[in-house]
Short mmCIF file of C-alpha atoms and ligand atoms in Angstrom, two decimals:
data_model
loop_
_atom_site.label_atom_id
_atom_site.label_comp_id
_atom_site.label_asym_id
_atom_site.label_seq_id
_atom_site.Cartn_x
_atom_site.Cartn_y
_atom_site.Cartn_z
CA UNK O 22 2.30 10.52 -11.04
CA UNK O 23 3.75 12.03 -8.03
CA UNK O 24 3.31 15.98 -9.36
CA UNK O 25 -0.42 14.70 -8.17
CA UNK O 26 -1.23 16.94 -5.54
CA UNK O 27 -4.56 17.29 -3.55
CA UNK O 28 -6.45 20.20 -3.86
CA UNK O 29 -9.20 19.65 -1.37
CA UNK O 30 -8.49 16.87 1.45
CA UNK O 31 -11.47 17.86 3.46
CA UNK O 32 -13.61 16.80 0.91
CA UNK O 33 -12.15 13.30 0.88
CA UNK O 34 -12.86 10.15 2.90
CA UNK O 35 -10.18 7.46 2.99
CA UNK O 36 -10.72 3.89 3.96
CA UNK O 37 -7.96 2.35 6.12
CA UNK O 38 -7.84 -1.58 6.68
CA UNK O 39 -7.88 -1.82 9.63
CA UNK O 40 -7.31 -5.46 10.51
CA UNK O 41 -3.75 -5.79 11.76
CA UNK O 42 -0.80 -3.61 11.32
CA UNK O 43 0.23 -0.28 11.31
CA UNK O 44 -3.29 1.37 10.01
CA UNK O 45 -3.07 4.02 13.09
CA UNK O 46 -0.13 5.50 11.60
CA UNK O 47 -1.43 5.96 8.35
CA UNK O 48 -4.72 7.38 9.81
CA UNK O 49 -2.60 9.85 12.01
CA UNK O 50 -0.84 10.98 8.89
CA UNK O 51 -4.05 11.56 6.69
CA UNK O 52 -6.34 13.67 9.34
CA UNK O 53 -3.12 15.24 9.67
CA UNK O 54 -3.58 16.70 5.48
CA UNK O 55 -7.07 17.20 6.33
CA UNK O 56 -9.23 14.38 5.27
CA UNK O 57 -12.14 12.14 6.66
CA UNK O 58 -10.94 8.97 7.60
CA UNK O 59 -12.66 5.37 8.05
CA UNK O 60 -11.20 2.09 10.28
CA UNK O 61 -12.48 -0.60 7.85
CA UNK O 62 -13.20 -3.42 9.50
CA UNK O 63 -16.61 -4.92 8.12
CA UNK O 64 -18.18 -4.36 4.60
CA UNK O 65 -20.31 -1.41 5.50
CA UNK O 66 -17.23 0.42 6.10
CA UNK O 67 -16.97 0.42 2.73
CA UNK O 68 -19.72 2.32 1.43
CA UNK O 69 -18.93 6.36 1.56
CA UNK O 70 -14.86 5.71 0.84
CA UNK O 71 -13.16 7.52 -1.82
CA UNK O 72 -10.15 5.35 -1.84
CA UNK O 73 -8.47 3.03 0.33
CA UNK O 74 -5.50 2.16 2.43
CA UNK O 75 -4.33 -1.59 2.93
CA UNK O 76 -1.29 -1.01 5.86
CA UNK O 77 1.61 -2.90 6.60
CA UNK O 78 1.89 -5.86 9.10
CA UNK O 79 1.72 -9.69 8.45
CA UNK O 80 0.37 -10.44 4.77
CA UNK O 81 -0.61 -13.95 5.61
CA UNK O 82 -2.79 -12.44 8.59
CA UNK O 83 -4.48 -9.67 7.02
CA UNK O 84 -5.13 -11.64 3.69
CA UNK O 85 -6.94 -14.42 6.67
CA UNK O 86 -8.89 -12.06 8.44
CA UNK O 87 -9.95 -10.38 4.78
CA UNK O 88 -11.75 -13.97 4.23
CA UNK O 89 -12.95 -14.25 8.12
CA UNK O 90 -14.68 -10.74 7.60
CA UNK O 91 -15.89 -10.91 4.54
CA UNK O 92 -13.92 -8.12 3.07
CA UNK O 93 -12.22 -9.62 0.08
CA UNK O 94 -14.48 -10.13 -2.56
CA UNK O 95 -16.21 -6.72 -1.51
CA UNK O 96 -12.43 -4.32 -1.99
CA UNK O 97 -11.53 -6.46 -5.14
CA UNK O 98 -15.06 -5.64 -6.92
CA UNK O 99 -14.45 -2.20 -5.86
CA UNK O 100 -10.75 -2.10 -6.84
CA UNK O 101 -11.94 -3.85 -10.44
CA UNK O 102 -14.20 -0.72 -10.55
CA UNK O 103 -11.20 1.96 -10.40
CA UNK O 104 -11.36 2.69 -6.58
CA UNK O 105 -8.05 3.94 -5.99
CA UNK O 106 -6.26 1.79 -3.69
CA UNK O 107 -2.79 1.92 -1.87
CA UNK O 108 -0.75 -1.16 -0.65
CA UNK O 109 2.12 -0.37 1.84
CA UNK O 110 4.13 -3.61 2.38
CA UNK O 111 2.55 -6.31 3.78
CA UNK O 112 -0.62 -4.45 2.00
CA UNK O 113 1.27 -4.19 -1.32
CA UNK O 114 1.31 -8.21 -1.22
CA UNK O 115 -2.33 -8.61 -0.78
CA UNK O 116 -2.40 -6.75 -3.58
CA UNK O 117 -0.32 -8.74 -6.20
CA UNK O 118 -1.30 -11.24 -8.50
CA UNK O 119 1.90 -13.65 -8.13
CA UNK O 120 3.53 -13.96 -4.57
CA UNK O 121 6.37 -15.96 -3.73
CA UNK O 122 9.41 -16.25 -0.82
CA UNK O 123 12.55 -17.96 -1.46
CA UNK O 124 11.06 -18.92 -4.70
CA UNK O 125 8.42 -20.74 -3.72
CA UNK O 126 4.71 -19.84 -4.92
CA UNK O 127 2.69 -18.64 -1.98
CA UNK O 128 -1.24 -19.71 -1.82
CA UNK O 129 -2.42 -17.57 0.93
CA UNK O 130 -5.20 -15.13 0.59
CA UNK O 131 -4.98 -11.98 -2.04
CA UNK O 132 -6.43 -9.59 -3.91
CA UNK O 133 -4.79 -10.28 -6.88
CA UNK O 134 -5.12 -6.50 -8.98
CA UNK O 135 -2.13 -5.93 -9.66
CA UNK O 136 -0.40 -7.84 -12.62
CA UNK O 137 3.01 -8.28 -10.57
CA UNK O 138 4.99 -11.02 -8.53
CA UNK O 139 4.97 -9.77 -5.12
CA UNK O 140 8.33 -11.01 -3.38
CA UNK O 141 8.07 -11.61 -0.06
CA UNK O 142 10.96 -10.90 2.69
CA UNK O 143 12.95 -10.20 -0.10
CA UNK O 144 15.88 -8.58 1.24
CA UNK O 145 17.46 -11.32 3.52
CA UNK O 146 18.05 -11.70 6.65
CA UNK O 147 21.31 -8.74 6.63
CA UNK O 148 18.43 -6.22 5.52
CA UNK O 149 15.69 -7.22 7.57
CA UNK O 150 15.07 -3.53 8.31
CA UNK O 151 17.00 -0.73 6.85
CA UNK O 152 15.98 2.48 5.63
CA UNK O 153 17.14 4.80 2.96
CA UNK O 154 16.98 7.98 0.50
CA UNK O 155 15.33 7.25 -2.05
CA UNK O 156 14.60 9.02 -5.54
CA UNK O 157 10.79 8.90 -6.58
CA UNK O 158 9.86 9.81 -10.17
CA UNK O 159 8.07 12.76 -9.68
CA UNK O 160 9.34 13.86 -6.03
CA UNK O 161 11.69 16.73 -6.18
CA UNK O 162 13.80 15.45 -3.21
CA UNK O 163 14.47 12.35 -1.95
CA UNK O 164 11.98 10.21 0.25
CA UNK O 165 13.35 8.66 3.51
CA UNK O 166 12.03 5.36 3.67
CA UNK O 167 11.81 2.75 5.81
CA UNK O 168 12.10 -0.90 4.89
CA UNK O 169 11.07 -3.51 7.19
CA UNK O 170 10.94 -7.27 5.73
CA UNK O 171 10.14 -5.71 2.86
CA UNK O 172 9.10 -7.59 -0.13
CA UNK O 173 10.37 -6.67 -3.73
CA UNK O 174 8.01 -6.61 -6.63
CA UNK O 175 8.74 -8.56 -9.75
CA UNK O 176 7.22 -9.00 -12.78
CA UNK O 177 6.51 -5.31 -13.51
CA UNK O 178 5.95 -4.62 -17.24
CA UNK O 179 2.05 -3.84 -16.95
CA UNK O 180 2.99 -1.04 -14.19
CA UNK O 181 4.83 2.10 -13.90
CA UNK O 182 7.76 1.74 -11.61
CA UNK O 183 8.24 5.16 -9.67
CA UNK O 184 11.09 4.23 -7.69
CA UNK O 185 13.73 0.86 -7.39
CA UNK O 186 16.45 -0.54 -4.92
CA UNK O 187 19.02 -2.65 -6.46
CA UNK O 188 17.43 -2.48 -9.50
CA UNK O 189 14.20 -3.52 -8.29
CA UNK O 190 10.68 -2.04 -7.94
CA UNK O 191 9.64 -1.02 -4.53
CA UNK O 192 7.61 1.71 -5.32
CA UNK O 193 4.57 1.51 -8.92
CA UNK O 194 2.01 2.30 -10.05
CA UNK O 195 -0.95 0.07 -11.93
CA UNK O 196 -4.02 2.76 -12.79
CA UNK O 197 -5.47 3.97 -9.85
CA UNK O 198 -3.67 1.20 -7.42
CA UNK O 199 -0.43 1.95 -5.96
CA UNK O 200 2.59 -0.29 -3.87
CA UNK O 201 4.93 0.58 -2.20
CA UNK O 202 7.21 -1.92 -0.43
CA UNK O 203 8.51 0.59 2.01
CA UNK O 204 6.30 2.79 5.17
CA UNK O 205 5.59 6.31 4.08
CA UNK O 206 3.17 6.35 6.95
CA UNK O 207 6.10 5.95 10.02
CA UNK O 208 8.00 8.73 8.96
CA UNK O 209 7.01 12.72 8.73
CA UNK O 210 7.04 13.66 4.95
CA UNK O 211 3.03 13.37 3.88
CA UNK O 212 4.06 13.60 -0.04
CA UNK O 213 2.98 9.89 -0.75
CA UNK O 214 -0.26 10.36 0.70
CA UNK O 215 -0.91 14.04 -0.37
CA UNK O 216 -0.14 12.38 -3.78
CA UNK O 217 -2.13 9.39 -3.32
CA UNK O 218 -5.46 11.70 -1.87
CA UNK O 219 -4.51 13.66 -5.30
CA UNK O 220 -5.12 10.46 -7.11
CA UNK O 221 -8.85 10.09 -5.23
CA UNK O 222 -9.40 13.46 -6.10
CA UNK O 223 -9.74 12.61 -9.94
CA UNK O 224 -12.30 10.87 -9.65
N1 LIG Q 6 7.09 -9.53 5.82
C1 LIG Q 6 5.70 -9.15 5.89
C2 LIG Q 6 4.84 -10.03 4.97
O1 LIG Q 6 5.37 -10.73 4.18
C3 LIG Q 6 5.52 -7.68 5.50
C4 LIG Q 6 6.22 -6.80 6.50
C5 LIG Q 6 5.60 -5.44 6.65
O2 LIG Q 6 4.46 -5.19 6.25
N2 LIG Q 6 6.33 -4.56 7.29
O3 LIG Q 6 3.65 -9.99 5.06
#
């Protein structure tokens, strides 16, 4: 999936959630490529997108203020209609259809696409925040990512896991929806996103 490369960013708008979290950085990183991009914060800022962005930050928070604004039945419809979406951490929760932490089942708010168990803060206290090289399928070189209270995703068979840590999935792929546990959007290398804008490209 990751050979996906865009062809024409300036033809592209991409939504970013733009609740809570670190949306700015992923909006730096995509005008950066070349695209259009739109702060979603109420349903209208919905209409025009060619894919969308849910950023990292608190997953309880977001999935709260998703309700309050009347945002989450409106980006599951579209995600059930193929938009192409992309969770980063706290966004690739919202995402899940299962979430738990310290194996406990979680009932906060969701979007529930993608068939996986989402777990949260799953690396322990030692590893609240670490970062590392990691090998994507696809990706010639290895992508420096950075982990912070970073769940682990579970459950995976329905998906296509593009990269692990410890034997774990922190990096698939469901259709057009992607997760990643880790923050492609605080570091420099744009191949996530130029891959993920590739993705909106088809259509
Ligand atoms: N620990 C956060 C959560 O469970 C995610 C952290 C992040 O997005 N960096 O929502």
């Amino acid at each position: 999936m990751m050979d996906i490369m865009v062809r024409h960013p300036e033809r592209l708008t991409v939504g970013v959630l733009a609740l809570q979290g670190a949306f700015r950085e992923h909006k730096q990183l995509v005008e950066r490529i070349g695209a259009k991009v739109v702060e979603v914060r109420l349903p209208k800022d919905l209409s025009g997108i060619d894919g969308l962005i849910l950023p990292g930050g608190e997953s309880t928070t977001i999935g709260k203020l998703m309700v309050e604004w009347k945002l989450l039945e409106p980006i599951r419809a579209l995600g059930l209609e193929g938009l192409p979406l992309w969770g980063t951490c706290a966004g690739s929760i919202l995402l899940a259809k299962r979430i738990t932490e310290r194996g406990r089942e979680m009932d906060q708010d969701r979007l529930g696409l993608l068939d996986i168990t989402a777990v949260r803060n799953a690396f322990g206290r030692q590893r609240e925040s670490f970062e590392a090289d990691l090998a994507i399928k696809g990706l010639e070189t290895p992508f420096h990512s950075i982990f912070i209270r970073a769940p682990l995703m579970d459950d995976t068979d329905s998906t296509e896991v593009l990269s692990e840590v410890d034997g774990k999935a922190v990096f698939l792929r469901q259709g057009k929806i992607l997760a990643s546990s880790f923050h492609p959007e605080l570091g420099d290398d744009d191949r996530i996103h130029r891959a993920f804008l590739g993705l909106m490209e088809q259509g």
